[in-house]
């Protein structure tokens, strides 16, 4: 059994630490910040565990719509002009990734096994960590104005069917049962019963870390700075609090993984796809509107999720220069859309706002598996829009690789070498 440094305690690092410690390894979990804190993408996301998220962001024909989408102030995607020079190569790769039906299907086929059974996997992890109530399995609802709008998304639903995702069509009374307060304008739904959601992602990450510590993991409040390699093998991880001598390291540092991955021989194009949320806060003990099942409207593209804090609406993609201040108008847009979706929210409900960074590769697939320049370094980052859902399967892959077992998941599609290799491993 190995001494493993897990770098990063977001949902991916937390799942890795919990899985590895129970697989018999010695684990040191390195993160300078509080697990589940607002600095991390894992804090404020839509909280969906969706097997239906196999549909890539890049789909055929997107290149025709993208310029208009990027320039629209009210749309789901926004590009700040100052970000364009740095982002252009990533954007081109992104558009190419899903440019044909075959390419989009290949991405869906790679996401399928990562997302299959994700809600059940989380339910088990939450149970084992002593927080079963944080994972709810009542399915997820995709809402449309009418059947025609649903049928216009036949390509996306075909990709889902191809990955074994099942859904039930619901109209009329069946739809009202699932979403009693939904605006009358939505008369058609596709309910994915296998999906689930988390009622408090921040508390869930913290609970997984706490459970790992109870099982013997050591937590180090430090930032990993360098991987010290010797003769092509990992000797230690150098941190702001000294060296962690280890046999293996898992890079799970979200948007900050790029530099560490480069030290292990892989140059990965990672963009910060910024997203926002707004929470209509709980009043007393009740949500302002009853939302028994999370809802994604076909127009607006935002997750509407019942959480312990209130109704969370999360979405938006914003590309901005690194370090740029949040543009809270993106969160205000979510608030306006939510008020259209749930007319009962029109009143004076307190709203809190958050911005976070999705660690996104251009092809929408995470980077998982052994680093090109050092077999002791494992990548577990780049989960983009699906990190909550895909974290347990990613962690299991890390455990299988470290134990020398044949992985249940073929790591081929996720390898870092699909991007250009860095020239100087260890530098
Ligand atoms: C608005 C929004 C909605 C979303 N909705 C969903 C959804 O509904 N379902 C879903 O599956 N996904 C969703 N996502 C995506 C999901 O949130 C991310 O993919 C996921 O949280 C990434 O997790 P992570 O652990 O890789 O990164 P993070 O959560 O960002 O964690 C990375 C951690 O690494 C630490 N770190 C960074 N650098 C270092 C270093 N040098 N040394 C040590 N530690 C370091 C950080 O402090 C941080 O704690 C959404 C994202 C956003 C922004």
Coordinates of C-alpha atoms and ligand atoms in Angstrom, one line a residue:
X1 CA 0.0 0.0 0.0
X2 CA 1.2 3.5 -0.9
X3 CA 1.6 6.8 0.9
X4 CA -0.5 9.1 -1.3
X5 CA -0.6 12.8 -1.4
X6 CA -4.0 14.0 -2.6
X7 CA -3.6 17.6 -3.8
X8 CA -6.9 19.5 -3.5
X9 CA -9.9 19.0 -1.3
X10 CA -12.8 19.9 -3.6
X11 CA -15.4 17.2 -4.4
X12 CA -12.9 15.3 -6.5
X13 CA -10.0 15.3 -4.0
X14 CA -12.5 14.6 -1.1
X15 CA -13.9 11.5 -3.0
X16 CA -10.3 10.4 -3.8
X17 CA -9.1 10.7 -0.2
X18 CA -12.1 8.9 1.2
X19 CA -11.9 6.1 -1.4
X20 CA -8.1 5.7 -1.1
X21 CA -8.0 5.6 2.7
X22 CA -10.6 2.9 2.7
X23 CA -8.6 1.0 0.1
X24 CA -5.8 0.7 2.6
X25 CA -3.5 3.6 1.6
X26 CA -1.9 6.2 3.8
X27 CA -3.4 9.5 2.7
X28 CA -2.2 13.1 3.1
X29 CA -4.8 15.5 1.9
X30 CA -3.2 18.9 1.0
X31 CA -5.3 22.1 0.6
X32 CA -4.6 25.6 1.8
X33 CA -8.3 26.3 2.2
X34 CA -11.3 24.9 4.2
X35 CA -12.8 21.9 2.3
X36 CA -16.1 23.0 0.7
X37 CA -15.3 26.7 1.1
X38 CA -16.6 29.3 -1.3
X39 CA -13.3 29.5 -3.1
X40 CA -13.9 26.1 -4.8
X41 CA -16.2 25.1 -7.6
X42 CA -17.5 22.4 -5.4
X43 CA -19.1 24.9 -3.1
X44 CA -21.8 26.6 -5.1
X45 CA -22.6 24.4 -8.1
X46 CA -26.0 23.2 -9.3
X47 CA -25.7 20.1 -7.0
X48 CA -27.0 17.8 -9.7
X49 CA -25.9 14.2 -10.0
X50 CA -27.1 13.7 -13.5
X51 CA -26.5 10.6 -15.7
X52 CA -28.1 12.7 -18.4
X53 CA -25.1 15.2 -18.4
X54 CA -23.5 13.1 -21.1
X55 CA -24.4 15.7 -23.7
X56 CA -21.3 17.8 -24.5
X57 CA -21.3 21.6 -24.3
X58 CA -19.8 21.5 -27.8
X59 CA -22.4 20.1 -30.3
X60 CA -22.7 20.2 -34.1
X61 CA -23.7 23.6 -35.4
X62 CA -22.7 25.4 -32.3
X63 CA -20.2 27.5 -34.2
X64 CA -23.0 29.2 -36.0
X65 CA -24.8 30.2 -32.7
X66 CA -21.7 30.9 -30.6
X67 CA -20.8 34.5 -31.8
X68 CA -24.3 35.7 -31.1
X69 CA -24.4 33.8 -27.7
X70 CA -21.1 35.3 -26.6
X71 CA -22.2 38.8 -27.4
X72 CA -25.7 38.6 -25.9
X73 CA -25.9 40.2 -22.5
X74 CA -29.0 38.2 -21.5
X75 CA -27.9 34.7 -22.8
X76 CA -26.4 31.8 -20.9
X77 CA -22.8 32.4 -22.3
X78 CA -20.7 35.5 -22.0
X79 CA -17.2 36.4 -23.2
X80 CA -15.4 39.5 -21.9
X81 CA -13.5 40.9 -24.8
X82 CA -10.2 41.1 -22.7
X83 CA -10.3 37.3 -22.3
X84 CA -10.4 36.5 -26.1
X85 CA -6.7 36.6 -26.9
X86 CA -5.8 34.1 -24.2
X87 CA -8.9 32.0 -24.8
X88 CA -9.0 31.8 -28.6
X89 CA -7.0 28.5 -29.0
X90 CA -9.2 26.8 -26.3
X91 CA -12.4 28.1 -28.0
X92 CA -11.3 26.7 -31.3
X93 CA -10.5 23.3 -29.8
X94 CA -13.8 23.4 -28.0
X95 CA -15.8 24.1 -31.2
X96 CA -13.9 21.3 -33.0
X97 CA -14.4 18.8 -30.2
X98 CA -18.2 18.4 -30.9
X99 CA -18.3 19.7 -34.5
X100 CA -19.7 16.5 -36.0
X101 CA -22.4 14.0 -34.7
X102 CA -19.7 11.4 -34.5
X103 CA -17.4 13.5 -32.3
X104 CA -20.2 14.5 -30.0
X105 CA -21.3 10.9 -29.7
X106 CA -17.7 9.9 -28.8
X107 CA -17.7 12.4 -26.0
X108 CA -21.0 11.2 -24.8
X109 CA -19.7 7.6 -24.9
X110 CA -16.7 8.7 -22.7
X111 CA -18.9 10.6 -20.2
X112 CA -21.4 7.7 -20.0
X113 CA -19.5 5.4 -17.7
X114 CA -18.3 8.3 -15.5
X115 CA -21.9 9.4 -14.9
X116 CA -23.8 6.1 -14.9
X117 CA -25.1 5.4 -11.4
X118 CA -23.6 8.6 -10.0
X119 CA -26.5 9.4 -7.7
X120 CA -26.4 5.8 -6.3
X121 CA -22.6 6.1 -5.8
X122 CA -23.0 9.4 -3.9
X123 CA -25.8 8.0 -1.8
X124 CA -23.4 5.2 -0.7
X125 CA -20.5 7.6 0.0
X126 CA -22.8 9.9 2.0
X127 CA -24.1 7.0 3.9
X128 CA -20.6 5.8 4.7
X129 CA -19.5 9.3 5.7
X130 CA -22.5 9.5 8.1
X131 CA -24.4 12.2 6.2
X132 CA -27.0 10.2 4.2
X133 CA -29.5 13.1 4.2
X134 CA -27.2 15.2 2.0
X135 CA -27.9 13.0 -1.0
X136 CA -31.5 12.8 -2.4
X137 CA -32.5 10.4 -5.1
X138 CA -35.8 11.7 -6.5
X139 CA -34.6 12.1 -10.1
X140 CA -34.2 15.3 -12.1
X141 CA -36.7 17.1 -14.3
X142 CA -36.0 18.7 -17.7
X143 CA -38.8 21.2 -18.4
X144 CA -40.0 22.4 -21.8
X145 CA -42.8 24.8 -23.0
X146 CA -44.2 21.9 -25.1
X147 CA -43.5 18.6 -26.8
X148 CA -42.2 20.4 -29.9
X149 CA -39.5 22.1 -27.9
X150 CA -38.5 18.8 -26.4
X151 CA -38.4 17.2 -29.9
X152 CA -36.1 20.0 -31.1
X153 CA -33.5 18.5 -28.7
X154 CA -33.8 15.1 -30.3
X155 CA -30.1 14.9 -30.9
X156 CA -29.3 15.4 -27.2
X157 CA -31.9 12.9 -26.0
X158 CA -30.6 10.5 -28.6
X159 CA -27.1 10.7 -27.1
X160 CA -28.6 10.1 -23.7
X161 CA -30.5 7.1 -24.9
X162 CA -27.3 5.8 -26.5
X163 CA -25.7 5.8 -23.0
X164 CA -28.6 4.0 -21.4
X165 CA -30.2 7.0 -19.8
X166 CA -33.9 6.4 -19.2
X167 CA -36.6 9.1 -18.8
X168 CA -40.3 9.4 -18.4
X169 CA -42.3 11.9 -20.3
X170 CA -44.7 13.9 -18.1
X171 CA -47.4 16.3 -18.9
X172 CA -50.5 17.7 -17.2
X173 CA -51.1 16.3 -13.7
X174 CA -47.9 14.2 -13.8
X175 CA -45.8 17.3 -14.4
X176 CA -47.6 19.3 -11.7
X177 CA -46.9 16.5 -9.2
X178 CA -43.2 16.8 -9.8
X179 CA -43.1 20.6 -10.0
X180 CA -46.2 22.0 -8.4
X181 CA -45.1 25.7 -8.6
X182 CA -43.7 25.7 -12.1
X183 CA -45.0 28.5 -14.4
X184 CA -47.9 27.4 -16.6
X185 CA -45.7 28.2 -19.6
X186 CA -43.9 24.8 -19.1
X187 CA -46.3 22.0 -20.1
X188 CA -43.9 19.2 -20.9
X189 CA -41.2 17.4 -18.9
X190 CA -38.7 14.6 -19.1
X191 CA -38.0 13.1 -15.7
X192 CA -34.8 11.2 -15.3
X193 CA -35.5 9.0 -12.3
X194 CA -31.9 7.7 -11.9
X195 CA -30.6 11.2 -11.2
X196 CA -30.3 12.8 -7.8
X197 CA -29.0 15.9 -6.0
X198 CA -27.1 17.2 -3.1
X199 CA -28.8 19.3 -0.5
X200 CA -25.6 21.1 0.6
X201 CA -22.5 20.5 -1.5
X202 CA -20.2 22.5 0.8
X203 CA -21.3 20.4 3.8
X204 CA -21.0 17.2 1.8
X205 CA -17.4 17.9 0.8
X206 CA -16.5 18.8 4.4
X207 CA -18.2 15.6 5.6
X208 CA -16.2 13.4 3.2
X209 CA -13.0 15.1 4.3
X210 CA -13.9 14.7 8.0
X211 CA -14.8 11.0 7.4
X212 CA -11.5 10.5 5.7
X213 CA -9.7 12.0 8.7
X214 CA -11.6 9.8 11.1
X215 CA -10.4 6.8 9.0
X216 CA -6.8 8.0 9.4
X217 CA -6.2 10.5 6.6
X218 CA -3.9 13.4 7.5
X219 CA -4.9 16.9 6.4
X220 CA -2.3 19.4 5.6
X221 CA -3.3 23.1 5.3
X222 CA -0.9 24.1 2.6
X223 CA -0.6 24.7 -1.1
X224 CA 1.3 22.2 -3.2
X225 CA 4.0 24.1 -5.0
X226 CA 6.2 21.5 -6.8
X227 CA 6.5 17.8 -7.5
X228 CA 10.0 16.7 -6.6
X229 CA 10.9 14.0 -9.1
X230 CA 14.0 11.8 -8.9
X231 CA 15.0 9.6 -11.8
X232 CA 11.5 9.9 -13.2
X233 CA 9.8 8.8 -10.0
X234 CA 8.0 10.9 -7.5
X235 CA 10.0 11.6 -4.3
X236 CA 7.9 14.3 -2.6
X237 CA 5.4 17.0 -3.0
X238 CA 6.8 20.4 -1.9
X239 CA 4.2 22.6 -0.2
X240 CA 4.1 26.0 1.5
X241 CA 4.4 24.0 4.8
X242 CA 7.3 21.8 3.8
X243 CA 7.8 18.5 2.0
X244 CA 5.4 15.6 1.9
X245 CA 7.4 12.5 1.2
X246 CA 5.1 10.1 -0.7
X247 CA 5.0 7.2 -3.2
X248 CA 2.2 8.7 -5.3
X249 CA 0.3 11.9 -5.8
X250 CA -3.2 12.6 -7.1
X251 CA -3.6 16.1 -8.7
X252 CA -7.1 17.2 -7.8
X253 CA -6.5 20.9 -7.7
X254 CA -9.4 22.0 -9.9
X255 CA -8.6 25.1 -12.0
X256 CA -5.1 25.3 -10.4
X257 CA -4.0 21.9 -11.7
X258 CA -2.3 23.1 -14.8
X259 CA 1.1 23.9 -13.4
X260 CA 1.4 20.7 -11.3
X261 CA 0.3 18.7 -14.4
X262 CA 3.0 20.4 -16.4
X263 CA 5.6 19.4 -13.9
X264 CA 4.5 15.8 -14.4
X265 CA 4.9 16.1 -18.2
X266 CA 1.5 17.1 -19.4
X267 CA 0.4 20.4 -20.9
X268 CA -3.4 20.6 -20.5
X269 CA -5.5 23.4 -21.9
X270 CA -7.8 24.2 -19.0
X271 CA -10.1 27.2 -19.1
X272 CA -12.0 28.7 -16.2
X273 CA -15.6 28.6 -17.2
X274 CA -17.0 30.9 -14.6
X275 CA -20.5 30.2 -13.3
X276 CA -22.8 31.8 -10.8
X277 CA -25.5 30.9 -8.4
X278 CA -28.3 32.7 -6.6
X279 CA -30.0 31.2 -3.6
X280 CA -33.6 32.3 -2.7
X281 CA -33.1 31.8 1.0
X282 CA -35.2 29.7 3.3
X283 CA -37.9 31.6 5.1
X284 CA -38.5 29.9 8.5
X285 CA -38.5 26.2 7.7
X286 CA -40.1 26.3 4.2
X287 CA -38.8 27.0 0.7
X288 CA -40.5 30.0 -0.8
X289 CA -41.9 27.6 -3.5
X290 CA -42.1 23.8 -3.1
X291 CA -39.5 22.2 -5.5
X292 CA -39.6 18.5 -4.7
X293 CA -37.4 17.6 -7.7
X294 CA -34.6 19.7 -9.2
X295 CA -35.6 21.4 -12.5
X296 CA -33.7 22.4 -15.7
X297 CA -35.7 24.6 -18.0
X298 CA -35.0 24.3 -21.7
X299 CA -34.7 28.0 -22.1
X300 CA -32.2 29.5 -19.6
X301 CA -30.1 26.4 -18.9
X302 CA -29.8 26.7 -15.2
X303 CA -30.2 24.1 -12.4
X304 CA -33.0 24.9 -10.0
X305 CA -32.2 22.8 -6.9
X306 CA -33.7 22.6 -3.5
X307 CA -30.9 22.9 -0.9
X308 CA -30.8 23.3 2.8
X309 CA -30.2 27.0 2.4
X310 CA -33.1 27.6 0.0
X311 CA -33.8 27.3 -3.8
X312 CA -30.5 27.5 -5.6
X313 CA -30.4 28.5 -9.2
X314 CA -27.0 27.9 -10.8
X315 CA -25.7 28.3 -14.3
X316 CA -24.2 30.8 -16.7
X317 CA -20.9 30.4 -18.5
X318 CA -18.6 33.5 -18.4
X319 CA -15.1 33.7 -19.9
X320 CA -13.1 36.5 -18.2
X321 CA -9.4 37.4 -17.8
X322 CA -7.8 35.5 -14.9
X323 CA -8.5 37.3 -11.6
X324 CA -11.2 39.6 -13.0
X325 CA -13.9 40.6 -10.5
X326 CA -17.3 38.7 -10.7
X327 CA -19.9 40.3 -12.8
X328 CA -22.9 40.0 -10.5
X329 CA -25.3 40.9 -13.4
X330 CA -24.8 37.3 -14.4
X331 CA -26.3 36.2 -11.1
X332 CA -29.0 38.8 -11.4
X333 CA -29.9 37.3 -14.7
X334 CA -30.4 33.9 -13.0
X335 CA -32.6 35.6 -10.4
X336 CA -34.8 37.1 -13.2
X337 CA -35.1 33.8 -15.0
X338 CA -36.0 32.0 -11.7
X339 CA -38.8 34.5 -11.1
X340 CA -40.2 33.7 -14.5
X341 CA -39.9 29.9 -13.9
X342 CA -41.4 30.1 -10.4
X343 CA -44.0 33.0 -10.3
X344 CA -44.4 32.6 -6.5
X345 CA -40.9 33.9 -6.1
X346 CA -41.9 37.3 -7.3
X347 CA -42.2 38.6 -3.7
X348 CA -39.5 40.0 -1.4
X349 CA -37.3 36.9 -0.9
X350 CA -33.7 37.3 0.3
X351 CA -31.1 36.3 -2.3
X352 CA -27.5 35.5 -1.9
X353 CA -25.0 35.2 -4.8
X354 CA -21.8 33.3 -5.6
X355 CA -19.3 32.9 -8.5
X356 CA -17.1 29.9 -9.1
X357 CA -14.8 28.5 -11.7
X358 CA -15.4 25.2 -13.6
X359 CA -12.1 23.6 -14.5
X360 CA -12.9 22.9 -18.1
X361 CA -11.1 21.1 -20.9
X362 CA -12.1 21.9 -24.5
X363 CA -13.5 18.4 -25.1
X364 CA -15.5 18.4 -21.9
X365 CA -13.8 15.3 -20.6
X366 CA -11.8 15.3 -17.4
X367 CA -8.1 14.4 -17.3
X368 CA -7.8 11.1 -15.4
X369 CA -5.0 8.6 -15.2
X370 CA -1.2 8.4 -14.9
X371 CA 0.8 11.4 -15.9
X372 CA 2.9 11.2 -19.1
X373 CA 6.2 12.1 -17.4
X374 CA 5.9 10.2 -14.1
X375 CA 3.9 7.0 -13.4
X376 CA 3.5 7.9 -9.7
X377 CA 1.5 11.1 -10.4
X378 CA -2.2 10.6 -11.2
X379 CA -4.4 13.3 -12.7
X380 CA -7.9 13.8 -11.4
X381 CA -9.0 17.2 -12.6
X382 CA -10.7 19.1 -15.5
X383 CA -14.2 17.9 -14.7
X384 CA -15.8 21.1 -16.1
X385 CA -19.6 20.9 -15.8
X386 CA -19.8 17.4 -14.3
X387 CA -17.4 17.3 -11.4
X388 CA -20.0 16.7 -8.7
X389 CA -21.5 13.8 -10.7
X390 CA -18.3 12.3 -11.9
X391 CA -16.2 12.5 -8.7
X392 CA -17.0 9.0 -7.3
X393 CA -16.2 7.2 -10.6
X394 CA -13.0 9.3 -11.0
X395 CA -12.0 8.4 -7.4
X396 CA -12.6 4.7 -8.0
X397 CA -10.4 4.9 -11.1
X398 CA -7.6 6.4 -9.0
X399 CA -8.0 3.6 -6.5
X400 CA -7.9 0.9 -9.2
X401 CA -4.8 2.3 -10.8
X402 CA -3.0 2.7 -7.5
X403 CA -3.9 -0.8 -6.4
X404 CA -2.7 -2.2 -9.8
X405 CA -6.2 -3.6 -10.4
X406 CA -7.7 -3.7 -13.9
X407 CA -9.8 -0.5 -13.7
X408 CA -13.6 -0.9 -14.0
X409 CA -13.4 2.3 -16.2
X410 CA -11.2 2.4 -19.3
X411 CA -8.9 5.4 -18.7
X412 CA -8.1 5.7 -22.4
X413 CA -10.5 8.6 -23.3
X414 CA -9.4 10.7 -20.3
X415 CA -5.6 10.5 -20.6
X416 CA -3.7 13.8 -20.6
X417 CA -1.7 12.8 -23.6
X418 CA -4.7 13.6 -25.9
X419 CA -3.3 17.1 -25.5
X420 CA 0.2 18.1 -26.4
X421 CA 3.0 16.8 -24.1
X422 CA 5.1 19.2 -22.2
X423 CA 8.7 19.1 -23.3
X424 CA 10.4 19.0 -19.9
X425 CA 8.9 16.7 -17.3
X426 CA 9.8 17.8 -13.8
X427 CA 10.5 21.4 -14.7
Ligands
LIG1 C1 -22.3 27.4 -11.5 C2 -21.9 26.0 -11.5 C3 -22.8 25.0 -11.6 C4 -22.3 23.6 -11.6 N1 -23.3 22.6 -11.5 C5 -22.9 21.3 -11.5 C6 -23.8 20.3 -11.3 O1 -25.0 20.5 -11.1 N2 -23.4 19.0 -11.3 C7 -22.1 18.7 -11.5 O2 -21.7 17.5 -11.5 N3 -21.1 19.7 -11.6 C8 -21.5 21.0 -11.6 N4 -20.6 22.0 -11.7 C9 -19.2 21.6 -11.9 C10 -18.5 21.2 -10.6 O3 -18.8 22.1 -9.6 C11 -17.0 21.1 -10.8 O4 -16.7 20.3 -11.9 C12 -16.4 20.5 -9.5 O5 -16.8 21.2 -8.4 C13 -14.8 20.5 -9.6 O6 -14.3 19.9 -8.4 P1 -12.8 19.9 -8.1 O7 -12.6 19.2 -6.8 O8 -12.0 19.4 -9.3 O9 -12.4 21.5 -8.0 P2 -12.7 22.5 -6.8 O10 -14.0 22.2 -6.1 O11 -12.5 23.8 -7.3 O12 -11.6 22.2 -5.7 C14 -10.2 22.3 -6.0 C15 -9.5 22.4 -4.6 O13 -8.1 22.4 -4.9 C16 -7.5 23.3 -4.0 N5 -6.2 23.7 -4.5 C17 -6.0 24.5 -5.6 N6 -4.7 24.6 -5.8 C18 -4.0 23.9 -4.9 C19 -2.7 23.6 -4.5 N7 -1.7 24.1 -5.3 N8 -2.4 22.8 -3.5 C20 -3.4 22.2 -2.8 N9 -4.7 22.5 -3.0 C21 -5.0 23.3 -4.1 C22 -8.5 24.4 -3.9 O14 -8.2 25.2 -2.6 C23 -9.8 23.7 -3.9 O15 -10.2 23.4 -2.6 C24 -21.0 23.3 -11.7 C25 -20.0 24.4 -11.6 C26 -20.5 25.7 -11.5 C27 -19.4 26.8 -11.4

